[in-house]
Amino acid sequence: MRRAEAQNAGILFLALDTYGRIGGIQRFNQRVIAALAEISSDKGWTRPAVHVMRDGKADIPETTAAAIRAFGPRRLDFVVHSAVAALNCKILFLGHINLLPVGLICKLLSPRIKLVLFVHGDEVWNDPAYRRMRFYEPLMARALSRIASVSAFTASRMQKAFNLPAETFTLFPNAVDGIDRKPVQETNRCNILTVARLDRQDRGKNIDALIKAMVLLKRRNVECILRIVGEGPLRSELVSLARELAVEERVEFLGRASDARLAKAYAQASLFAMPSSKEGFGIVFLEAWLHGLPVICGTQDAAVEIIADGIDGYAVNPWDIEALAAKIATLLADPDMAAAMGEAGAEKVRSRYLMEHFKGNLEKIIAELP
């Protein structure tokens, strides 16, 4: 943006459910709101306006530095009020591809506004297993000034599916909040931890591969327990699989965990594993690193952009159960190496993926808008 414009930037952020549900995109939206509020305060701009579809008024926190309006199920009100608010804004951020039509309406009413779309992963891959691209979206996407993608993997897949120029995309990684790591609690077992919501669309996280790997580890007399945090429709399938493979005594389902219980599970773990093939970024690996754990990811998605194979974790083909079991066994057999990998990951998070980096990257996007 030109300097004179930037000094008086009015910012509007449109998002789907943000405070009323728990999930990766919801946490991302909350982080965007906090960063935009800080940036606006630092520069003396007016408070950013935020319109949230689906959330109710009761979902919105009372203390916030942004002007947030929740519209619940009132979609028409959301569109109308967003279009009116956009008339006084220079930058419009869209939190999801589903909001692209609303962004276009705002652009038609206020042609000088700059549109920035955040993209996360499978919602823009045009993969029928997750979400098909709408026929009108490639044309609408041409109105965007920038597409801020959490990974090069997601940017590449969207660019190909939507036939968009590469220069439209900019890398905008996710982030986590730093923690005070708790002392490792003594345990007589080697615990492999994985965390997922266990929704039906989470099959691509390939937790079943971890259960199958437990069969090989049992056969080789590697003493360990797979602990699965999460609750959802997939749980019953995974329970049945563990029973069918006769490893139910080696698989623990912890259900949905509070922050304190989850922190305890991390503290009791020897490593974190999720050989996913559907990660648009892989924030769970950052969280595991903050707890000092080495990680195992899949080779078929964006996680390999974050994890340095053999340095802070291992990247394994999620369908190669033999290799997956071997890497788990390697980490369990060498606690010193595992600890060094976990610390290397923690240092990577501290140097690249905290809120200060998220805010700086967002500020850079704003400054570089054409």
XYZ file of C-alpha atoms in Angstrom:
370
model
C 0.000 0.000 0.000
C 1.071 3.581 -0.528
C 2.360 5.147 2.704
C -0.354 7.831 2.826
C -3.078 5.193 2.522
C -1.485 2.916 5.109
C -1.438 5.689 7.693
C -5.236 5.837 7.605
C -6.010 2.211 6.900
C -9.495 1.054 7.816
C -9.598 -2.712 8.239
C -12.533 -5.114 8.106
C -12.195 -8.838 8.812
C -15.003 -11.220 7.821
C -14.964 -14.654 9.430
C -17.072 -17.740 9.932
C -17.513 -19.174 13.447
C -14.587 -17.977 15.519
C -15.388 -18.138 19.231
C -18.354 -20.519 19.299
C -16.401 -23.619 18.224
C -12.984 -25.104 18.947
C -10.717 -25.838 16.004
C -7.678 -24.806 14.022
C -9.384 -22.200 11.841
C -11.197 -20.776 14.863
C -7.895 -20.324 16.729
C -6.365 -18.828 13.580
C -9.224 -16.298 13.326
C -8.787 -15.309 16.968
C -5.087 -14.797 16.336
C -5.799 -12.638 13.272
C -8.188 -10.465 15.294
C -5.641 -9.992 18.074
C -2.844 -9.199 15.601
C -4.951 -6.714 13.620
C -5.928 -4.974 16.848
C -2.282 -4.667 17.930
C -1.152 -3.442 14.522
C -3.921 -0.841 14.379
C -3.098 0.350 17.892
C 0.628 0.564 17.119
C -0.022 2.669 14.028
C -2.771 4.846 15.453
C -5.427 3.454 13.121
C -9.067 3.046 14.061
C -9.975 -0.265 15.667
C -10.401 -3.046 13.111
C -14.003 -4.068 12.479
C -14.780 -7.786 12.658
C -17.976 -9.428 11.431
C -18.503 -13.049 12.397
C -21.083 -15.268 10.766
C -22.530 -18.170 12.832
C -21.225 -17.045 16.247
C -23.819 -15.619 18.609
C -23.396 -12.486 20.677
C -22.791 -14.590 23.795
C -19.795 -16.266 22.127
C -17.849 -13.020 21.749
C -15.451 -12.214 24.614
C -16.216 -8.998 26.463
C -12.618 -7.834 26.437
C -11.289 -7.284 22.951
C -9.425 -4.511 21.158
C -11.448 -5.041 17.980
C -15.024 -4.000 17.218
C -16.665 -7.414 16.801
C -20.228 -8.061 15.644
C -21.736 -11.556 15.694
C -24.591 -12.356 13.316
C -25.430 -15.942 14.213
C -27.739 -17.470 11.576
C -28.679 -14.041 10.098
C -26.698 -14.409 6.897
C -28.426 -11.633 4.965
C -27.730 -9.185 7.803
C -24.111 -10.328 7.765
C -23.821 -9.597 4.030
C -25.605 -6.233 4.165
C -23.735 -4.901 7.197
C -20.415 -6.128 5.799
C -21.040 -4.377 2.491
C -21.877 -1.136 4.287
C -18.834 -1.379 6.583
C -16.577 -2.023 3.585
C -17.451 1.389 2.146
C -15.276 2.976 4.842
C -12.430 0.465 4.709
C -9.300 0.156 2.630
C -8.509 -3.475 3.430
C -10.923 -6.397 3.673
C -9.647 -9.705 5.047
C -11.670 -12.834 4.320
C -11.275 -15.702 6.762
C -12.557 -18.487 4.500
C -13.066 -19.259 0.811
C -16.828 -19.506 1.471
C -16.819 -15.741 2.099
C -15.448 -14.942 -1.354
C -18.878 -13.945 -2.785
C -19.358 -11.478 0.081
C -15.902 -10.083 -0.602
C -16.778 -9.593 -4.274
C -19.959 -7.706 -3.361
C -17.867 -5.406 -1.161
C -15.354 -4.943 -3.976
C -18.085 -4.019 -6.472
C -19.471 -1.413 -4.064
C -16.030 -0.123 -3.082
C -13.665 -0.791 -6.028
C -10.577 0.621 -4.279
C -10.745 -1.811 -1.377
C -7.973 -4.430 -1.184
C -9.159 -8.011 -0.700
C -6.997 -10.522 1.166
C -8.084 -14.153 1.544
C -6.681 -16.495 4.194
C -6.455 -20.132 3.091
C -5.647 -23.057 5.335
C -5.689 -26.370 3.528
C -8.221 -28.829 2.135
C -10.933 -26.176 1.690
C -9.034 -24.889 -1.382
C -7.473 -28.114 -2.719
C -10.502 -28.968 -4.904
C -10.404 -32.452 -3.411
C -13.876 -34.096 -3.476
C -13.043 -35.918 -0.224
C -13.109 -32.550 1.565
C -14.527 -29.702 -0.523
C -15.043 -29.262 -4.241
C -14.188 -25.931 -5.808
C -17.340 -23.958 -6.729
C -17.520 -23.222 -10.453
C -17.611 -19.450 -9.852
C -14.683 -19.249 -7.423
C -11.739 -19.091 -9.880
C -13.235 -16.016 -11.561
C -14.100 -14.368 -8.247
C -10.604 -15.064 -6.948
C -9.210 -12.780 -9.648
C -10.515 -9.851 -7.592
C -8.192 -10.718 -4.701
C -5.152 -8.551 -4.069
C -3.466 -11.299 -2.040
C -4.043 -14.876 -0.960
C -2.312 -15.531 2.351
C -1.618 -19.264 2.550
C -0.407 -21.041 5.677
C 1.883 -23.236 3.555
C 3.502 -23.451 0.138
C 1.797 -26.844 -0.249
C -1.672 -25.324 0.058
C -0.724 -22.363 -2.141
C 0.539 -24.682 -4.876
C -2.588 -26.842 -4.847
C -4.907 -23.832 -4.900
C -2.924 -22.091 -7.620
C -3.231 -25.146 -9.850
C -6.914 -25.792 -9.085
C -7.978 -22.143 -9.476
C -5.510 -21.300 -12.287
C -4.247 -18.199 -10.497
C -0.939 -16.348 -10.940
C 1.765 -17.314 -8.447
C 2.361 -13.679 -7.465
C -1.124 -13.526 -5.910
C 0.036 -15.834 -3.125
C 2.088 -15.008 -0.072
C 3.224 -17.364 2.678
C 1.569 -16.706 6.030
C 2.398 -19.481 8.536
C 0.267 -20.290 11.533
C 1.531 -19.756 15.074
C 1.197 -20.908 18.664
C 1.515 -19.261 22.058
C 4.617 -19.990 24.085
C 4.270 -22.064 27.247
C 6.112 -22.670 30.491
C 7.052 -26.293 29.979
C 6.193 -28.513 32.937
C 8.821 -30.915 34.290
C 8.539 -34.341 32.682
C 6.532 -36.637 34.898
C 8.054 -40.018 35.569
C 6.204 -42.902 33.944
C 7.028 -46.545 33.563
C 5.618 -46.651 30.058
C 6.735 -45.269 26.723
C 3.795 -43.233 25.474
C 3.110 -42.274 21.867
C 0.712 -39.325 21.775
C -1.586 -38.185 18.975
C -4.276 -35.488 19.090
C -7.229 -35.054 16.707
C -10.909 -34.186 16.818
C -11.780 -37.617 15.325
C -14.391 -36.129 12.997
C -15.223 -38.199 9.926
C -13.194 -35.830 7.739
C -10.178 -36.590 9.932
C -9.608 -40.008 8.371
C -6.778 -38.372 6.446
C -4.883 -37.936 9.711
C -4.270 -41.706 9.445
C -4.524 -42.544 13.115
C -5.441 -46.043 11.961
C -1.865 -46.320 10.652
C -0.579 -45.757 14.190
C -2.800 -48.557 15.492
C -1.509 -50.860 12.749
C 2.058 -49.897 13.687
C 1.304 -51.032 17.236
C 0.861 -54.562 15.884
C 4.436 -54.585 14.591
C 5.778 -52.999 17.763
C 3.999 -55.627 19.863
C 5.405 -58.388 17.688
C 8.914 -56.985 18.239
C 8.396 -56.684 22.007
C 8.677 -52.886 21.993
C 6.861 -51.835 25.153
C 4.749 -48.765 24.436
C 1.239 -47.333 24.625
C -0.528 -45.286 21.939
C -2.597 -42.557 23.602
C -5.248 -40.872 21.453
C -6.708 -37.538 22.553
C -9.949 -36.551 20.846
C -13.625 -37.393 20.605
C -15.783 -37.896 17.556
C -17.407 -40.381 15.174
C -14.060 -41.976 14.239
C -13.436 -43.146 17.799
C -15.708 -46.193 17.531
C -14.012 -47.250 14.282
C -10.569 -46.942 15.843
C -11.646 -48.846 18.963
C -12.927 -51.643 16.745
C -9.707 -51.667 14.741
C -7.558 -51.943 17.875
C -9.717 -54.842 19.093
C -9.641 -56.563 15.693
C -5.837 -56.319 15.576
C -5.533 -57.534 19.183
C -3.698 -54.416 20.409
C -6.494 -52.913 22.492
C -4.327 -53.204 25.613
C -1.760 -50.973 23.887
C -4.169 -48.235 22.768
C -5.732 -45.725 25.187
C -8.532 -43.377 24.171
C -8.402 -40.306 26.409
C -11.417 -38.553 24.885
C -11.766 -34.793 24.732
C -9.202 -33.250 27.060
C -9.109 -29.959 28.930
C -6.028 -27.790 28.491
C -4.651 -29.054 31.805
C -5.276 -32.697 30.947
C -3.785 -32.262 27.504
C -0.675 -30.648 28.988
C -0.354 -33.632 31.324
C -0.629 -36.025 28.363
C 2.156 -34.147 26.587
C 4.305 -34.239 29.722
C 3.866 -38.008 29.970
C 4.590 -38.671 26.288
C 7.819 -39.890 24.743
C 6.957 -38.668 21.248
C 4.140 -37.207 19.174
C 2.993 -38.951 15.988
C 0.467 -38.035 13.319
C 1.289 -39.511 9.887
C -1.353 -37.339 8.255
C -1.960 -36.844 4.554
C -4.313 -33.846 4.976
C -2.408 -31.215 6.950
C -2.575 -27.776 5.369
C 0.028 -26.649 7.892
C 0.432 -28.879 10.953
C 0.005 -26.751 14.063
C -0.163 -29.862 16.267
C 3.521 -30.436 15.587
C 4.370 -26.952 16.874
C 2.396 -27.666 20.034
C 4.225 -30.976 20.532
C 7.597 -29.274 20.060
C 6.752 -26.690 22.706
C 6.448 -29.625 25.106
C 9.866 -30.891 24.033
C 8.639 -33.889 22.029
C 10.106 -35.239 18.790
C 7.424 -35.660 16.146
C 6.540 -38.033 13.325
C 4.579 -36.594 10.400
C 3.481 -37.832 6.974
C 5.228 -37.112 3.687
C 2.109 -36.340 1.665
C 1.088 -32.909 2.929
C 2.370 -29.563 4.228
C 3.912 -30.967 7.416
C 7.181 -31.685 5.594
C 7.618 -27.922 5.144
C 7.829 -27.558 8.919
C 9.616 -30.726 10.032
C 13.268 -31.315 9.161
C 13.515 -35.082 8.764
C 16.087 -36.549 11.131
C 16.670 -33.236 12.939
C 13.501 -32.348 14.859
C 11.420 -35.369 13.882
C 10.787 -37.899 11.159
C 8.681 -37.739 8.001
C 7.206 -41.110 7.002
C 4.960 -42.264 4.185
C 1.678 -42.751 6.075
C 0.921 -45.960 4.185
C 4.290 -47.539 4.972
C 3.412 -49.126 8.306
C 6.768 -50.877 8.519
C 8.664 -47.572 8.260
C 6.294 -45.886 10.711
C 6.836 -48.602 13.326
C 10.599 -48.475 12.755
C 10.786 -44.710 13.383
C 8.688 -45.021 16.535
C 10.970 -47.787 17.785
C 14.064 -45.698 16.999
C 12.843 -42.763 19.075
C 11.749 -44.951 21.961
C 15.094 -46.765 22.019
C 17.155 -43.561 22.212
C 15.626 -41.082 24.698
C 18.616 -38.730 24.458
C 18.282 -38.420 20.684
C 14.516 -38.002 21.038
C 15.000 -35.213 23.592
C 17.509 -33.456 21.318
C 15.041 -33.602 18.424
C 12.286 -32.223 20.634
C 14.478 -29.353 21.771
C 15.454 -28.577 18.160
C 11.760 -28.356 17.337
C 11.079 -26.124 20.343
C 13.821 -23.764 19.222
C 12.325 -23.661 15.731
C 8.971 -22.649 17.199
C 10.566 -19.937 19.315
C 12.382 -18.500 16.284
C 9.576 -18.671 13.692
C 6.111 -19.566 14.932
C 5.106 -17.443 17.919
C 2.527 -14.639 17.992
C 5.200 -11.991 17.450
C 6.121 -13.633 14.121
C 2.457 -13.990 13.149
C 1.865 -10.302 13.803
C 5.018 -9.312 11.903
C 4.027 -11.405 8.898
C 0.537 -9.888 8.881
C 1.971 -6.404 9.119
C 4.185 -7.193 6.129
C 1.189 -8.328 4.074
C -0.579 -5.041 4.826
C 2.493 -2.976 3.946
C 3.054 -4.790 0.645
C -0.503 -4.588 -0.698
C -0.456 -3.022 -4.164
